[in-house]
mmCIF file of C-alpha atoms in Angstrom:
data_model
loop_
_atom_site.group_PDB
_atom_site.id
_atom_site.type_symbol
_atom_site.label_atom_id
_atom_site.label_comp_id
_atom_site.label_asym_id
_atom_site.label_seq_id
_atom_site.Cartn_x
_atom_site.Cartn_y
_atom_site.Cartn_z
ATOM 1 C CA UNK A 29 -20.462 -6.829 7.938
ATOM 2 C CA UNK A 30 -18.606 -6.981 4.653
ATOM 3 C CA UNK A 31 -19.303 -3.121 3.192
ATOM 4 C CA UNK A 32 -18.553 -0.252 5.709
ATOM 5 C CA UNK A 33 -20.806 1.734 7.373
ATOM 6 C CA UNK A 34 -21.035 5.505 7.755
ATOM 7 C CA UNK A 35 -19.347 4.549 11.384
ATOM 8 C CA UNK A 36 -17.309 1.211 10.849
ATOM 9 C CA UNK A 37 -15.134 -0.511 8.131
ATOM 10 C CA UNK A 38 -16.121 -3.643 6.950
ATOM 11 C CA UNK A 39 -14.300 -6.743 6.647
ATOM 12 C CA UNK A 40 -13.653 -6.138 3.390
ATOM 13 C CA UNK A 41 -11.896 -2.946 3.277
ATOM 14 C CA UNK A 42 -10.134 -4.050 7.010
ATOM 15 C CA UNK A 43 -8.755 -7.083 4.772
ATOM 16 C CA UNK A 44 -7.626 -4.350 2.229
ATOM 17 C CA UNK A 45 -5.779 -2.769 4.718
ATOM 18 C CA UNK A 46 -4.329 -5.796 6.640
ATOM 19 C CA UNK A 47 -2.878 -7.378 3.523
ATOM 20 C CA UNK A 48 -1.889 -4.300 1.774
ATOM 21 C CA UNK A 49 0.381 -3.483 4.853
ATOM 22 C CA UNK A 50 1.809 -6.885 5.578
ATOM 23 C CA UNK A 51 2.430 -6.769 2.016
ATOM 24 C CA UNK A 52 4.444 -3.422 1.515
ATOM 25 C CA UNK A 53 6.512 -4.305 5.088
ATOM 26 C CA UNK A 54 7.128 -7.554 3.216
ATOM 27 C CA UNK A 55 8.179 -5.827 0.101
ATOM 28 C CA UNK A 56 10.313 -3.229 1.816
ATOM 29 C CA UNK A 57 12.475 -5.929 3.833
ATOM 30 C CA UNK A 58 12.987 -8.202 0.888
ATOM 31 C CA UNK A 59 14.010 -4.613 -1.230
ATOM 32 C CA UNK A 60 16.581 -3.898 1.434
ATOM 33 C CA UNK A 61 17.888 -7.845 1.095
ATOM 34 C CA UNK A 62 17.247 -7.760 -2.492
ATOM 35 C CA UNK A 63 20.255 -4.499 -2.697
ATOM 36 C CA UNK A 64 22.694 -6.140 -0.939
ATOM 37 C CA UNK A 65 22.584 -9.452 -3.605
ATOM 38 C CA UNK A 66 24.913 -9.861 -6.255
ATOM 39 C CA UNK A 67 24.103 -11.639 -9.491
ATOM 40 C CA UNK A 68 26.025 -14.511 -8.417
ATOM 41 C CA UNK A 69 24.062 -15.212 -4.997
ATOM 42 C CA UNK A 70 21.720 -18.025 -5.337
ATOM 43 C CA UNK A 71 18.404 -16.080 -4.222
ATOM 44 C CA UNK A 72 19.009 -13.417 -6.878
ATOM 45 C CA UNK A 73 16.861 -14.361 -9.206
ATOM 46 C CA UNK A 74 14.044 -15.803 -7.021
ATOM 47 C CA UNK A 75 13.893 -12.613 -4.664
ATOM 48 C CA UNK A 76 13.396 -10.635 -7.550
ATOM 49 C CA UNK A 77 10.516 -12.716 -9.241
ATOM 50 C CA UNK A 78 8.881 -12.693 -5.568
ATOM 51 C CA UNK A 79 9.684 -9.014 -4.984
ATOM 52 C CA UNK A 80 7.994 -8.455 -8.633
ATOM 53 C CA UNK A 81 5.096 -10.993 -8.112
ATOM 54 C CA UNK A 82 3.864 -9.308 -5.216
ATOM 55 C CA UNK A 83 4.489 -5.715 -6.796
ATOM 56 C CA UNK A 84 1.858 -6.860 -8.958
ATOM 57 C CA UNK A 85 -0.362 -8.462 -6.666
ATOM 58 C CA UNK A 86 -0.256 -5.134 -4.291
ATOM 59 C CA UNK A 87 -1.009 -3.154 -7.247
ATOM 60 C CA UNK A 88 -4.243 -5.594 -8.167
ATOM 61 C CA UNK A 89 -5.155 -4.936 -4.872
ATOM 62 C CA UNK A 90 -4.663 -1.007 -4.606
ATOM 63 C CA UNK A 91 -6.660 -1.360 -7.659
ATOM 64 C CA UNK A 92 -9.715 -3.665 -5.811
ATOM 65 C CA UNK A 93 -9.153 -0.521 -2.912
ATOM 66 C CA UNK A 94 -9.748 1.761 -5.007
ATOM 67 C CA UNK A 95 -12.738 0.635 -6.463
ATOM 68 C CA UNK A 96 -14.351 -0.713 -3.213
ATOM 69 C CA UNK A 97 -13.488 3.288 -1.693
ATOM 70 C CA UNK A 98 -15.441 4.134 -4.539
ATOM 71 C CA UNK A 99 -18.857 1.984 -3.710
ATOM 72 C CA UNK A 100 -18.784 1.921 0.120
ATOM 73 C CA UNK A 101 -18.792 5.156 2.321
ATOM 74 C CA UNK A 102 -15.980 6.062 3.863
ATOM 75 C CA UNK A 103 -16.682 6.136 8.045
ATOM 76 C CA UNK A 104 -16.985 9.564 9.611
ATOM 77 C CA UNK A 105 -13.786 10.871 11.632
ATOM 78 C CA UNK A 106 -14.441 9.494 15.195
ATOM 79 C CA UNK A 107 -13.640 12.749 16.546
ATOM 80 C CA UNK A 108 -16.293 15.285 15.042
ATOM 81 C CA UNK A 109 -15.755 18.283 17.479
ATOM 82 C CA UNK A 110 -14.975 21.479 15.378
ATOM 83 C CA UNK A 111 -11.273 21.959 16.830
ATOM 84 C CA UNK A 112 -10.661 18.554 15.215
ATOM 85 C CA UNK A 113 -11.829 19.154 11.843
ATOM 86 C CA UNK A 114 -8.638 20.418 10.817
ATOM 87 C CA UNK A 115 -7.006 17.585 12.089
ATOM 88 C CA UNK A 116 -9.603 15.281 9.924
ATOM 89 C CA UNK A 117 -8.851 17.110 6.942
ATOM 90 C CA UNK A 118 -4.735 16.402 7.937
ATOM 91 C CA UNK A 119 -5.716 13.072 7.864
ATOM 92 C CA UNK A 120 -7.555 12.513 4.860
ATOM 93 C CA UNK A 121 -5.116 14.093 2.872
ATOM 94 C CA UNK A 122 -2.093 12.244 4.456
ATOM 95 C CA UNK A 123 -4.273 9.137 2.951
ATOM 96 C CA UNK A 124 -4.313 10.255 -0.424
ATOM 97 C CA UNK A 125 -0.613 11.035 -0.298
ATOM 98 C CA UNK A 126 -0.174 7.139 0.717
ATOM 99 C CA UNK A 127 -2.024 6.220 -2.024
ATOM 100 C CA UNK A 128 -0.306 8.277 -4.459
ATOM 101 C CA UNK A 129 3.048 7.357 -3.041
ATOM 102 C CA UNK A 130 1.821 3.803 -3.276
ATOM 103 C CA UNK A 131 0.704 3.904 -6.975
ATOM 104 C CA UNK A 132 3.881 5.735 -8.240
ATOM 105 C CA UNK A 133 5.953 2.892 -6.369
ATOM 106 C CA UNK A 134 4.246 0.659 -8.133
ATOM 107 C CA UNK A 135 4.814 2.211 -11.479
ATOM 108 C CA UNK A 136 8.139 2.901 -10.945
ATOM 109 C CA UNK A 137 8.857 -0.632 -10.199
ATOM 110 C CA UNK A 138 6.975 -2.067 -13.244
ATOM 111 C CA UNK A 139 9.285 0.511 -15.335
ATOM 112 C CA UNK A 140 12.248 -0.894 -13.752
ATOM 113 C CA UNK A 141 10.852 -4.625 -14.502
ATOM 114 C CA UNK A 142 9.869 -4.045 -18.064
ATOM 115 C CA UNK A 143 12.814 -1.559 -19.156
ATOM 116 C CA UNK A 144 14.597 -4.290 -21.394
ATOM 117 C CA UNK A 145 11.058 -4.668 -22.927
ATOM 118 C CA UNK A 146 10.161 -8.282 -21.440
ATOM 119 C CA UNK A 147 7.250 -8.915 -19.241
ATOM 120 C CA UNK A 148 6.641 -9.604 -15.869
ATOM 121 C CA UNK A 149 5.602 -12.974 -14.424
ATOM 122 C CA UNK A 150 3.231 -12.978 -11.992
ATOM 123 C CA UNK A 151 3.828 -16.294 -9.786
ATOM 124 C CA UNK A 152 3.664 -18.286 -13.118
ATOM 125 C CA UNK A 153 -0.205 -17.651 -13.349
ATOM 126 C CA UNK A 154 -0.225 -14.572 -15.676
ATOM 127 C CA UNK A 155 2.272 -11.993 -17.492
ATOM 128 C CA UNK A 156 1.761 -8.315 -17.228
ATOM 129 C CA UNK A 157 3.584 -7.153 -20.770
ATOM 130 C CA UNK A 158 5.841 -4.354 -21.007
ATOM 131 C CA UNK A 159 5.183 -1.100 -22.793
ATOM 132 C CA UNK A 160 5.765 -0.948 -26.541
ATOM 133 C CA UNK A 161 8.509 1.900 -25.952
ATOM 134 C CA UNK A 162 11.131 2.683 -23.520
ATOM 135 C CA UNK A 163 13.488 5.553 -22.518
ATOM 136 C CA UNK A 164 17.082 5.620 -22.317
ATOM 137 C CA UNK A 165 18.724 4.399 -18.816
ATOM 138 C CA UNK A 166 14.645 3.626 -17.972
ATOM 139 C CA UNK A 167 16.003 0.657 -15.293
ATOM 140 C CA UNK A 168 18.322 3.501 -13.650
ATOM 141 C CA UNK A 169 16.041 6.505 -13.804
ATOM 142 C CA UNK A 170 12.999 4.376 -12.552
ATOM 143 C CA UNK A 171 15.453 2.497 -9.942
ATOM 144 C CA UNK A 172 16.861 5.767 -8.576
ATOM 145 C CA UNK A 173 12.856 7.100 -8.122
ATOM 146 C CA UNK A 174 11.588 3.514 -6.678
ATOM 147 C CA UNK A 175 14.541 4.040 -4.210
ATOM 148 C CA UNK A 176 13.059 6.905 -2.915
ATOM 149 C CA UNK A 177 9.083 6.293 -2.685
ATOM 150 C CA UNK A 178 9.695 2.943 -0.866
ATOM 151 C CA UNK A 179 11.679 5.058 2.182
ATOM 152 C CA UNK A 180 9.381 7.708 1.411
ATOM 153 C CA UNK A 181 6.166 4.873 1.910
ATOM 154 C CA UNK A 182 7.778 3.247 5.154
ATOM 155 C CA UNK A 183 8.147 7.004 6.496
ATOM 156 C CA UNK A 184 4.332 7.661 5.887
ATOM 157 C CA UNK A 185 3.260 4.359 6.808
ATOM 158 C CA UNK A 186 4.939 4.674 10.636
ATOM 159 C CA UNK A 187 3.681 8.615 10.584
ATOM 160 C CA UNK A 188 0.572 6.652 9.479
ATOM 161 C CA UNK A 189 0.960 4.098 12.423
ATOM 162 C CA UNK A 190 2.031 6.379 15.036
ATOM 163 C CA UNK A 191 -1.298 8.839 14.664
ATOM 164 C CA UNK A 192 -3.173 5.752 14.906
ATOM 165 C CA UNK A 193 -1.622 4.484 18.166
ATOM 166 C CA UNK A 194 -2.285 8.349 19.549
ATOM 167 C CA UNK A 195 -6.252 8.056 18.833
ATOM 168 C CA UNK A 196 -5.177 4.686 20.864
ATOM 169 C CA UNK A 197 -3.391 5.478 23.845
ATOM 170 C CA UNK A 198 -3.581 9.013 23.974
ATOM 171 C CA UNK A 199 -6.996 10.157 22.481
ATOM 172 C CA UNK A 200 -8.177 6.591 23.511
ATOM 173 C CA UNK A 201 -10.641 6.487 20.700
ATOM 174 C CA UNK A 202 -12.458 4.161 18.553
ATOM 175 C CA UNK A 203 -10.115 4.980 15.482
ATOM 176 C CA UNK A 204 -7.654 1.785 15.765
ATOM 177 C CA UNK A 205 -9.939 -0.280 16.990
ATOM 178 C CA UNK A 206 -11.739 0.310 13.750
ATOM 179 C CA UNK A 207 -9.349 -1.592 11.590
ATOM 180 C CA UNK A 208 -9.336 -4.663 13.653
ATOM 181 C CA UNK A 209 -13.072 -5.146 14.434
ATOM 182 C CA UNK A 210 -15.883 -5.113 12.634
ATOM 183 C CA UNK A 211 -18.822 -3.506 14.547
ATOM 184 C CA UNK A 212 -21.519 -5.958 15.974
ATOM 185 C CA UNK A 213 -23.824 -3.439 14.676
ATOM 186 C CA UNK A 214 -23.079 -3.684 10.902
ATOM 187 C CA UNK A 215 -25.023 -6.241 9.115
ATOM 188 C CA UNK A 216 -24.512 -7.737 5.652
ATOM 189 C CA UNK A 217 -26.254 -5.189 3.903
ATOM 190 C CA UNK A 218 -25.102 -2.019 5.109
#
């Protein structure tokens, strides 16, 4: 129930997912609100702790991901048929470019948060200290990168979204169904 199967996700890694998503839609729409402030609107400063305090968080849990990818199988394409094999490998590399995407994002917005050489709070319950050195125009170079991977993330995540809703409605596989439900067949063990 809780690791994945050769066939199903667990709850653990569907949790992953869930939460990683909700958060990066989350962080995307308060980005977009967060570019339109000036520094004399009263969120300013709150939407950017939030926006950095969940950065973090998301990167703790891309971290935890990572890890739990690296102790639990990952489940077998649903479709195994030769013609789809190509396909499968489309897939899993489309993955790894979200997670790359995801990790430079992150990194690019820690540069941003740490270029004047302060760290970052983390919802008051921890700091996350800045590096030792910095470049020149780090907050601008960083900022103009950061820019792009978040519209670069939101494109892969709806590409991302979209396949999934063909194995849905068009291929009307198990794939989708995957993420939501944990298989009555997995036990706590497996």
């Amino acid at each position: 129930m809780f690791k994945n199967t050769t066939t199903n996700y667990g709850v653990v890694a569907i949790l992953l997912h869930w939460l990683m998503a909700v958060a990066i839609l989350f962080l995307f729409g308060l980005g977009l609100y967060m570019v339109e402030l000036t520094y004399y609107d009263a969120w300013y400063k709150g939407s950017l702790d939030l926006h950095k305090s969940i950065g973090v968080s998301l990167f703790l849990l891309l971290v935890i991901r990572f890890a739990w990818r690296l102790f639990n199988p990952t489940p077998a394409p649903v479709d195994n048929a030769p013609s789809a094999k190509k396909l499968n490998q489309v897939a899993h590399y489309m993955h790894l470019l979200l997670y790359v995407v995801m990790l430079c994002l992150m990194l690019t917005g820690y540069f941003i948060s740490t270029a004047d050489g302060r760290s970052i709070d983390v919802f008051g319950l921890f700091s996350m200290p800045a590096l030792p050195i910095s470049i020149d125009q780090q907050e601008d170079i960083a900022g103009e990168i950061h820019f792009w991977l978040a519209w670069s993330l939101i494109t892969f995540a709806g590409v991302h979204a979209l396949a999934a809703f063909k194995h849905h409605f068009i291929n009307k596989d198990r794939t989708l169904i995957r993420m939501f439900k944990v298989s009555e067949t997995s036990s706590l063990g497996k």
